[in-house]
mmCIF file of C-alpha atoms in Angstrom:
data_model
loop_
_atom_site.group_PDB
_atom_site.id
_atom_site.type_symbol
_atom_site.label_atom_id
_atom_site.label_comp_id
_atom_site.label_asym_id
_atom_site.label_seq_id
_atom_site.Cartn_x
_atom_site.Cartn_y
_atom_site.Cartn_z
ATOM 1 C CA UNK A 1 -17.194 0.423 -6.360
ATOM 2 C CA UNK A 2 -20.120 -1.107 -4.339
ATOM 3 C CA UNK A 3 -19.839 -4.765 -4.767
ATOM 4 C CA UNK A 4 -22.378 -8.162 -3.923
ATOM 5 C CA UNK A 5 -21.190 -10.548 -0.671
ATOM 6 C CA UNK A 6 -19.093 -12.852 -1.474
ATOM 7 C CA UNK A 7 -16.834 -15.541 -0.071
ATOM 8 C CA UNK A 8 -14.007 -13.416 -1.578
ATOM 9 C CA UNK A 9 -14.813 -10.071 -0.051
ATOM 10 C CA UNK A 10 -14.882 -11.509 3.629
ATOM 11 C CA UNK A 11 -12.089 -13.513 3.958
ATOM 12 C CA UNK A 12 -10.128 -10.217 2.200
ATOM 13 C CA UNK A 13 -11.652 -7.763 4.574
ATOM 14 C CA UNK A 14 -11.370 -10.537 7.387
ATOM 15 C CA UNK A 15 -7.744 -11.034 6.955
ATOM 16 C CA UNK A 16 -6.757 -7.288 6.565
ATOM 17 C CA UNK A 17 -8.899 -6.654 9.731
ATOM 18 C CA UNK A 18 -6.942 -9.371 11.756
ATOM 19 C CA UNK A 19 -3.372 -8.019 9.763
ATOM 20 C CA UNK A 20 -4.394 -4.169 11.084
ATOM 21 C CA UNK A 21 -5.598 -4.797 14.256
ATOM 22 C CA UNK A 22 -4.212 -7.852 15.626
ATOM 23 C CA UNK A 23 -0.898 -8.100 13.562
ATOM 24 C CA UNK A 24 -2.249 -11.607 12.726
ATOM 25 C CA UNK A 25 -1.844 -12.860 9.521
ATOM 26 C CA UNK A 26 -4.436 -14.847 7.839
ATOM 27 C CA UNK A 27 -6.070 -16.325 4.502
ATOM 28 C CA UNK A 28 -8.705 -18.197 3.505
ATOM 29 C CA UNK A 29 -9.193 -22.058 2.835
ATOM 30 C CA UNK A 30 -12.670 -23.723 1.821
ATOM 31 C CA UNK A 31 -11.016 -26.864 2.937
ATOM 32 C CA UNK A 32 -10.529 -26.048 6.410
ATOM 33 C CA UNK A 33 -12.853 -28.616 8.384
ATOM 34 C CA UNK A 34 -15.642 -27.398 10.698
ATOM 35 C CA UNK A 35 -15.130 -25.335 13.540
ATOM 36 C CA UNK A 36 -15.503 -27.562 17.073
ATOM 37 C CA UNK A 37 -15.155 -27.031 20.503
ATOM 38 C CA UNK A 38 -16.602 -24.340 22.348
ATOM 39 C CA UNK A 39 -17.327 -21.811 20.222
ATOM 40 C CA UNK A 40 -18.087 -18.105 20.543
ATOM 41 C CA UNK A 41 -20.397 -16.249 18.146
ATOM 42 C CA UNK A 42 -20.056 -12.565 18.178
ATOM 43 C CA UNK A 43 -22.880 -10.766 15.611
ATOM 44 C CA UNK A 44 -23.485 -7.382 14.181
ATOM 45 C CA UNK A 45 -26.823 -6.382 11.820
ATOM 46 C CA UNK A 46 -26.589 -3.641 9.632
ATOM 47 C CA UNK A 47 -28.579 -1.148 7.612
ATOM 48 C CA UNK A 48 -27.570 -0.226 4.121
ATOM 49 C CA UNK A 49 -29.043 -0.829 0.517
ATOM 50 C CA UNK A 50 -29.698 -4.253 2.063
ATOM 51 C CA UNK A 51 -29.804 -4.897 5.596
ATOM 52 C CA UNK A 52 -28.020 -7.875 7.010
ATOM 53 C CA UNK A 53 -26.085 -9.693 9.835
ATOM 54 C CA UNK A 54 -22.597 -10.122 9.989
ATOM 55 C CA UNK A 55 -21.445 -13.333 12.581
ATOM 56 C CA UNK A 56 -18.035 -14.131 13.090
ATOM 57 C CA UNK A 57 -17.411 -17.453 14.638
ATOM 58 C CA UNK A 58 -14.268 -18.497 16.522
ATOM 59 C CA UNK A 59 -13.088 -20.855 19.156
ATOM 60 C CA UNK A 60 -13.008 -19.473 22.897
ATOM 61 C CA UNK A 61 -9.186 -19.982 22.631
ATOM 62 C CA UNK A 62 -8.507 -18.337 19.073
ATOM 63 C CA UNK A 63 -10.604 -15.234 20.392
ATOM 64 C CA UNK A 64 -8.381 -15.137 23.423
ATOM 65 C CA UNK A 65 -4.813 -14.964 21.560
ATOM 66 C CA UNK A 66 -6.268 -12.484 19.014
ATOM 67 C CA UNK A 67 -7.717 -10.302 21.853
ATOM 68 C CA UNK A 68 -3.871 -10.727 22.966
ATOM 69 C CA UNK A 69 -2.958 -9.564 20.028
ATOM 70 C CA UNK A 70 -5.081 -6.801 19.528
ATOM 71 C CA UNK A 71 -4.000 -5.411 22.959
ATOM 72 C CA UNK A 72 -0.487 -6.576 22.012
ATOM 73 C CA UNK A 73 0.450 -8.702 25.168
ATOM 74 C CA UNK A 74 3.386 -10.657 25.427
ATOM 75 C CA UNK A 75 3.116 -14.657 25.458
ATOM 76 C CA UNK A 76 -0.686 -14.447 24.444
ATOM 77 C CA UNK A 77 -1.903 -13.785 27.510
ATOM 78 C CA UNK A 78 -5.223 -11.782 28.008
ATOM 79 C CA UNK A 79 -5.502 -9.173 31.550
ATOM 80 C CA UNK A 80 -7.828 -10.236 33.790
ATOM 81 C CA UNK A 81 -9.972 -7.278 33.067
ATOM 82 C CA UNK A 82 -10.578 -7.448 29.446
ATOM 83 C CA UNK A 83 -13.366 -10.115 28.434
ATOM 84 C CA UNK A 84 -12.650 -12.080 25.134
ATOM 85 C CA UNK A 85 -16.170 -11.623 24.175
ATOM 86 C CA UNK A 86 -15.655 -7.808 24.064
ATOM 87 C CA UNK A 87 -12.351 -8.046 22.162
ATOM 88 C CA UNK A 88 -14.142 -10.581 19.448
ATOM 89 C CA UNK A 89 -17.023 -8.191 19.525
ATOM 90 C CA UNK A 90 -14.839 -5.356 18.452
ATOM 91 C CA UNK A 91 -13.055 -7.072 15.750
ATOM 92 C CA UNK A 92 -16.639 -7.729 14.456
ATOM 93 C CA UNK A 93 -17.573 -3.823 14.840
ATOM 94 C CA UNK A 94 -14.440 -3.360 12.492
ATOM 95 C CA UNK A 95 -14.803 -6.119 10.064
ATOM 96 C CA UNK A 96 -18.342 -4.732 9.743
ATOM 97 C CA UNK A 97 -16.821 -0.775 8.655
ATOM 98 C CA UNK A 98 -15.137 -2.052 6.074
ATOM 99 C CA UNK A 99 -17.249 -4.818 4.657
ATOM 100 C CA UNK A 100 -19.708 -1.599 4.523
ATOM 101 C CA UNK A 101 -17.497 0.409 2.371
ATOM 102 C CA UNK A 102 -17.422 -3.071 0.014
ATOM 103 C CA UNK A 103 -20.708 -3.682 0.133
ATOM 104 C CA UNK A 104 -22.203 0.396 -0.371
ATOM 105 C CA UNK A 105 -19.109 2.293 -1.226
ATOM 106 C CA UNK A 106 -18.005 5.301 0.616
ATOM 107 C CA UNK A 107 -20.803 7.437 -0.441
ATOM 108 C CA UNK A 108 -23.422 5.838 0.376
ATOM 109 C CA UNK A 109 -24.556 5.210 4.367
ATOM 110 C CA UNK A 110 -24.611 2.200 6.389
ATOM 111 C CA UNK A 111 -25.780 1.977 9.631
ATOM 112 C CA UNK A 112 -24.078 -0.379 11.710
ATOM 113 C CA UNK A 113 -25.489 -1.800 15.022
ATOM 114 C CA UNK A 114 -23.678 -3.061 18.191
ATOM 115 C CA UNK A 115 -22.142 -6.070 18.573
ATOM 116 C CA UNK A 116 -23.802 -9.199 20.243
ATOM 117 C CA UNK A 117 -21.657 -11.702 21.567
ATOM 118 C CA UNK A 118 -22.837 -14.920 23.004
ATOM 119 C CA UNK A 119 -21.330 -18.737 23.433
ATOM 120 C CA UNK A 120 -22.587 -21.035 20.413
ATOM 121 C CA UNK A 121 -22.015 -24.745 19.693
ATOM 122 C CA UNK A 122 -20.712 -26.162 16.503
ATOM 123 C CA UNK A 123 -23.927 -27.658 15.667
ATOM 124 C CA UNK A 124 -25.795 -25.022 15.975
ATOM 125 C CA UNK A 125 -22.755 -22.110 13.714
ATOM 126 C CA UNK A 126 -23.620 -25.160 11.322
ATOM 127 C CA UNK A 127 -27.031 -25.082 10.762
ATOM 128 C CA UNK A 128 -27.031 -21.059 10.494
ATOM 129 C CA UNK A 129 -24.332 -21.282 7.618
ATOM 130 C CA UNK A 130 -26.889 -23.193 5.841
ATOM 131 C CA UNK A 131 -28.721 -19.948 5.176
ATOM 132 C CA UNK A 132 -25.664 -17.342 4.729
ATOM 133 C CA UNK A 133 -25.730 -15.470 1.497
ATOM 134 C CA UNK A 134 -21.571 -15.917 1.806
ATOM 135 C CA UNK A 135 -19.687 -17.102 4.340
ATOM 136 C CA UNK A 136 -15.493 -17.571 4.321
ATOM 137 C CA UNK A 137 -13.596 -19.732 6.340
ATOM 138 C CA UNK A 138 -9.815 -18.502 7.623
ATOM 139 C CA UNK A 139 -7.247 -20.079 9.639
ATOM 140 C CA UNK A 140 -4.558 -17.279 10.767
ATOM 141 C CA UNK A 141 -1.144 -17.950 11.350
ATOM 142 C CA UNK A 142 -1.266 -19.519 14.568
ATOM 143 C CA UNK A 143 -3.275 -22.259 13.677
ATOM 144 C CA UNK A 144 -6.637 -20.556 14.950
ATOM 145 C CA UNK A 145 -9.943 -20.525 13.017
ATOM 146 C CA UNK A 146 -12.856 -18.007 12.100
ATOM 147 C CA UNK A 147 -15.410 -18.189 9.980
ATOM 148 C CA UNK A 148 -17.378 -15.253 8.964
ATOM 149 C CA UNK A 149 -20.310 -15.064 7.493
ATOM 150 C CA UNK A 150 -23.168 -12.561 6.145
ATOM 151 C CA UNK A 151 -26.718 -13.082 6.044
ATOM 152 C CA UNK A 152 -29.478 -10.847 4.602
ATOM 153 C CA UNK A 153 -32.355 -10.077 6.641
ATOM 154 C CA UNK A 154 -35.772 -10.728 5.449
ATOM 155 C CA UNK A 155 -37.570 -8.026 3.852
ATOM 156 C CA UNK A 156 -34.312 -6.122 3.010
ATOM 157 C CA UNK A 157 -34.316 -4.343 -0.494
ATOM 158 C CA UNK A 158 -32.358 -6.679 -2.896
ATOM 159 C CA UNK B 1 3.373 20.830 27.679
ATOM 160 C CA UNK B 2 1.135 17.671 28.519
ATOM 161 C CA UNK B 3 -2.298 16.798 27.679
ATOM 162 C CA UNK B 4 -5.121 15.422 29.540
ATOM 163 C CA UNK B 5 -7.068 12.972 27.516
ATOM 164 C CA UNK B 6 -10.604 11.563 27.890
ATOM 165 C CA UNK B 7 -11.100 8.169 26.228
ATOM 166 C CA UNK B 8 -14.633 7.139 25.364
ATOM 167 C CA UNK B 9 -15.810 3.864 24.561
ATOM 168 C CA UNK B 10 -17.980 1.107 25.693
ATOM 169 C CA UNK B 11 -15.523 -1.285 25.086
ATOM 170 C CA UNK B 12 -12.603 -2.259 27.646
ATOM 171 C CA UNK B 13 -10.509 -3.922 24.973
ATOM 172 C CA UNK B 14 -10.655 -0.447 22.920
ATOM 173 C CA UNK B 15 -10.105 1.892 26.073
ATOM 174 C CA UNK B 16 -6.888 -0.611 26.844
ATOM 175 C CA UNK B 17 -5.882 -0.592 22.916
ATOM 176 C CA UNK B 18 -5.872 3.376 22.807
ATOM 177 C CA UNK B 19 -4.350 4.468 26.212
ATOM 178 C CA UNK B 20 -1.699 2.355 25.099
ATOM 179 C CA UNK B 21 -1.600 3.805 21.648
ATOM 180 C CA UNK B 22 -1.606 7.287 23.661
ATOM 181 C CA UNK B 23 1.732 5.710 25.162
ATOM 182 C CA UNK B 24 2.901 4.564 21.755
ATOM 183 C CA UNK B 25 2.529 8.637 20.214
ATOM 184 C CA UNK B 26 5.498 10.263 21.941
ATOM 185 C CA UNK B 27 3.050 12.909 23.253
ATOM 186 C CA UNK B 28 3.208 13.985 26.934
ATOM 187 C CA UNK B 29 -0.051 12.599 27.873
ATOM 188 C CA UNK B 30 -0.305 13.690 31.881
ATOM 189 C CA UNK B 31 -3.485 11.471 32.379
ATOM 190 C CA UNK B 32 -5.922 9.433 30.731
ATOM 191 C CA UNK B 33 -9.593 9.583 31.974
ATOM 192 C CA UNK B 34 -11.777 6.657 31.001
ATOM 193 C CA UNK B 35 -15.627 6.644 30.326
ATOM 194 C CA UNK B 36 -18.019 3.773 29.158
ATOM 195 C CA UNK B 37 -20.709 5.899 27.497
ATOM 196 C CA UNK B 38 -21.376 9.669 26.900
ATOM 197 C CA UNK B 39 -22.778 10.184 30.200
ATOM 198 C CA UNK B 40 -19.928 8.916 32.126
ATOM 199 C CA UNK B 41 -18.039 10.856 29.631
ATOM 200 C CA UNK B 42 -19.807 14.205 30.247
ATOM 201 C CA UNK B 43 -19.409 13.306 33.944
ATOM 202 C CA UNK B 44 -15.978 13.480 33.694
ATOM 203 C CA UNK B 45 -15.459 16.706 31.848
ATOM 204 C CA UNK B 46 -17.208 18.658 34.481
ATOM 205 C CA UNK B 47 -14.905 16.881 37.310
ATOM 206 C CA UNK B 48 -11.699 17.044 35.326
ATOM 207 C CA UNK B 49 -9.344 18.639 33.153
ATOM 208 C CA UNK B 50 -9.553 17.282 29.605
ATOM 209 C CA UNK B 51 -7.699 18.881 26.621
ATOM 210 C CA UNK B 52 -8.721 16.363 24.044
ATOM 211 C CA UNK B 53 -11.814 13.528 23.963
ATOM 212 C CA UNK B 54 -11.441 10.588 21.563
ATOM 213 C CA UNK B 55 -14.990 9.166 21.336
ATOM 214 C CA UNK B 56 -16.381 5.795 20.101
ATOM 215 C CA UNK B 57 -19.560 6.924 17.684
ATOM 216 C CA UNK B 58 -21.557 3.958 19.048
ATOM 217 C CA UNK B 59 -22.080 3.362 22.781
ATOM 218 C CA UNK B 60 -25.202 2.862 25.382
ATOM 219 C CA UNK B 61 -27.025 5.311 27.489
ATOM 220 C CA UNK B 62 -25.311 8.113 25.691
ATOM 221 C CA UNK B 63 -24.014 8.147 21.987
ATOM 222 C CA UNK B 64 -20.630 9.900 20.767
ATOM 223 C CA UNK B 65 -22.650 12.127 18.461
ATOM 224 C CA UNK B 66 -25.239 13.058 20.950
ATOM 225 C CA UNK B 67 -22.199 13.635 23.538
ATOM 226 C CA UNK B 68 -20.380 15.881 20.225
ATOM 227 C CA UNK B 69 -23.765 17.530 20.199
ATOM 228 C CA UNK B 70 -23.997 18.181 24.524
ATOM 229 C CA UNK B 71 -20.932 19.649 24.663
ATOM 230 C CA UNK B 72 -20.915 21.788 21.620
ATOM 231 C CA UNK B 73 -24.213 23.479 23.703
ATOM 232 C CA UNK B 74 -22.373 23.839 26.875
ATOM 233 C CA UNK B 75 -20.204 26.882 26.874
ATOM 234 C CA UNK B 76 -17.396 25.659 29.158
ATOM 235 C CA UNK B 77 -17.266 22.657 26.703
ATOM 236 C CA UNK B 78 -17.517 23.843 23.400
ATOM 237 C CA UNK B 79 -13.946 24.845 22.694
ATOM 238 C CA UNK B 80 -12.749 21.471 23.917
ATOM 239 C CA UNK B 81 -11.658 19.224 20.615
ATOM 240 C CA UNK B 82 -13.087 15.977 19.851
ATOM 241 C CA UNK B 83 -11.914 12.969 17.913
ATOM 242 C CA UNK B 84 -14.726 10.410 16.733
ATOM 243 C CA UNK B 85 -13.627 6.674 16.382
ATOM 244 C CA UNK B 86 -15.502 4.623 14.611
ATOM 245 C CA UNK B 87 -15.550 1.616 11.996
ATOM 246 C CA UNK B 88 -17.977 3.117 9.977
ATOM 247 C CA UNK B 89 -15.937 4.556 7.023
ATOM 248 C CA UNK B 90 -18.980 6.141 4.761
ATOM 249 C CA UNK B 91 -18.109 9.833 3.703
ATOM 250 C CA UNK B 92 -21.670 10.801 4.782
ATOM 251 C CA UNK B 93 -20.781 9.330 8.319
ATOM 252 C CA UNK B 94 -17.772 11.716 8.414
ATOM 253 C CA UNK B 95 -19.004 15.239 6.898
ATOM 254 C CA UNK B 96 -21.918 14.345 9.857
ATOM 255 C CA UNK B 97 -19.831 14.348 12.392
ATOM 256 C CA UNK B 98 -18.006 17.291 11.225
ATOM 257 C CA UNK B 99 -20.896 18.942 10.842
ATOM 258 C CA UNK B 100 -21.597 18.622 14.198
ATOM 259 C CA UNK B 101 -18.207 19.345 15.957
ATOM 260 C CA UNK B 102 -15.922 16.806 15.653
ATOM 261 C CA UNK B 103 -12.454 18.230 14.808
ATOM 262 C CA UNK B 104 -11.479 14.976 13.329
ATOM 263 C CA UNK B 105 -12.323 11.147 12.896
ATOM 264 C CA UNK B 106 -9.736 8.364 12.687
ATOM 265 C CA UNK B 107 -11.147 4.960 11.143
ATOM 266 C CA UNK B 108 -10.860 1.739 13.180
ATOM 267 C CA UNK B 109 -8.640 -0.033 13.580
ATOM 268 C CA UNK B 110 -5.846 2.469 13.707
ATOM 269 C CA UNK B 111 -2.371 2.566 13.964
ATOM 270 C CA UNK B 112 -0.654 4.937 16.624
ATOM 271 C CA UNK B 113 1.479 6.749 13.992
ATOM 272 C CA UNK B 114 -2.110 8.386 12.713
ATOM 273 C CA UNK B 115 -3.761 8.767 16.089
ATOM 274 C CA UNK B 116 -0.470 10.464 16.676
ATOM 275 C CA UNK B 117 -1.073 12.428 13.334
ATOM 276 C CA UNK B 118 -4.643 13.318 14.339
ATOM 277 C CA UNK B 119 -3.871 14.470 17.770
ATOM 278 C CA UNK B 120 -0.948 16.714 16.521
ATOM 279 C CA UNK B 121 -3.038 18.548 14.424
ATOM 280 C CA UNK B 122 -5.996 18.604 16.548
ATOM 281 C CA UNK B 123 -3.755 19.818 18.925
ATOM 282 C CA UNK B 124 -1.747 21.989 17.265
ATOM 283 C CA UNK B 125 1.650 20.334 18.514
ATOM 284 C CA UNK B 126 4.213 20.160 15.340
ATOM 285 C CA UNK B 127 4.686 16.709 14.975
ATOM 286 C CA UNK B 128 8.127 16.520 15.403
ATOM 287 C CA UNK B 129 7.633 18.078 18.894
ATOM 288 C CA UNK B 130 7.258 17.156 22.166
ATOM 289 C CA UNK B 131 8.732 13.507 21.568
ATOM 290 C CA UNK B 132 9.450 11.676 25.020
#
């Protein structure tokens, strides 16, 4: 059943992403404070009944142990030839599936783009949160911290 | 008998993630060929023996759909299988891609017990065979 963003439907489709493909457990706190540090944004737009952009924000660090994770290597450490912003990048391409089949239901199409992923600051993740249509905050098991958030594109069908 | 497996995908972390989900399946896999896009892909099934490609849907220069579509023209190509990868889950998404060749599509992310399932019966190995 097709359903509207929500804070709700990220952080569930965040966490099980993380749980599936990362074997990191996670969940979702409003009271988590504000991402710091250097930061890396990795983003995804999409084309369905609406269009929109999907961004999910982490700290250079927490993207390294979860691209770890996702290639499951001992002690957290990442091979020299994998690049955390490609790992965070394909989380985001897989968050972005299923947030699709939320969002439009498995009948119905959604085109999703490639990911983007480029360094941000913490001031700057701020100020685009300010115009998210819902945006989750989750801190996974090993203390690390994402926030994902979707925005609607202007001139997408309501 | 072992299998010679191309792996498609623009991304390194999801090349790494399935040869060592390939490992993971208890099939004898005798090599595992590696391509960024569907060019580099195509380039490698005319150089090499491939008895199975497992395609990303999404890459540069050449998509996994167009490459579906390239070698479903070319004769010494057409009767090679091909699974699509992809994080787009609509139904439309899949009965396109079956529509144009694919012999099956695995959702990311996956877990190596179904990629194990998929290439079985892509394959045709009995799944209880061929275990290292």
């Amino acid at each position: 059943m097709p359903a509207d963003p929500s804070p709700r439907l990220l952080g569930e489709v965040l966490a099980r992403t993380l749980e599936e493909a990362a074997f990191a457990f996670a969940e979702a706190s409003p009271d988590l404070p504000a991402l710091a540090g250097a930061l890396l944004e990795a983003r995804l737009r999409y084309v369905g009944r609406h269009a929109g952009e999907l961004r999910l924000v982490a700290p250079e660090r927490t993207a390294a142990a979860l691209a770890a994770s996702v290639l499951g290597e001992d002690g957290g450490s990442l091979p020299a030839t994998i690049d955390v912003r490609d790992a965070l990048g394909e989380l985001l391409n897989m968050v972005a599936g299923a947030v699709a089949v939320e969002l439009f239901g498995r009948d119905a199409r959604c085109v999703l783009g490639l990911p983007q992923v480029e360094r941000t600051t913490a001031e700057e993740h701020e100020r685009r949160l300010g115009t998210a249509a819902a945006a989750v905050r989750i801190q996974e098991e090993g203390g690390g911290r994402l926030d994902l958030c979707l925005h609607r594109l202007a001139g997408s069908a309501a | 008998m072992s299998y010679h497996v191309l792996v498609a995908d623009d991304s390194a972390v999801l090349r790494a993630v399935l040869k060592k989900a390939l490992a993971m399946t208890g099939l004898e896999v005798a090599s595992v060929h590696e391509a960024a896009d569907g060019e580099q892909a195509l380039d490698v099934l005319q150089r090499e023996r491939v008895d199975v490609v497992l395609t990303d849907l999404h890459m540069p220069r050449l998509s996994g759909l167009e490459l579906l579509r390239r070698m479903r023209a070319d004769a010494a190509l057409a009767g090679t299988p091909v699974v699509v990868l992809s994080s787009e889950q609509s139904q439309l998404r899949v009965d396109e891609l079956r529509r144009g060749g694919a012999r099956a599509y695995l959702a990311k992310p996956f877990r190596p017990e179904r990629l194990r399932q998929v290439l079985c019966d892509v394959l045709g190995v009995p799944e209880g065979g061929h275990a290292r």
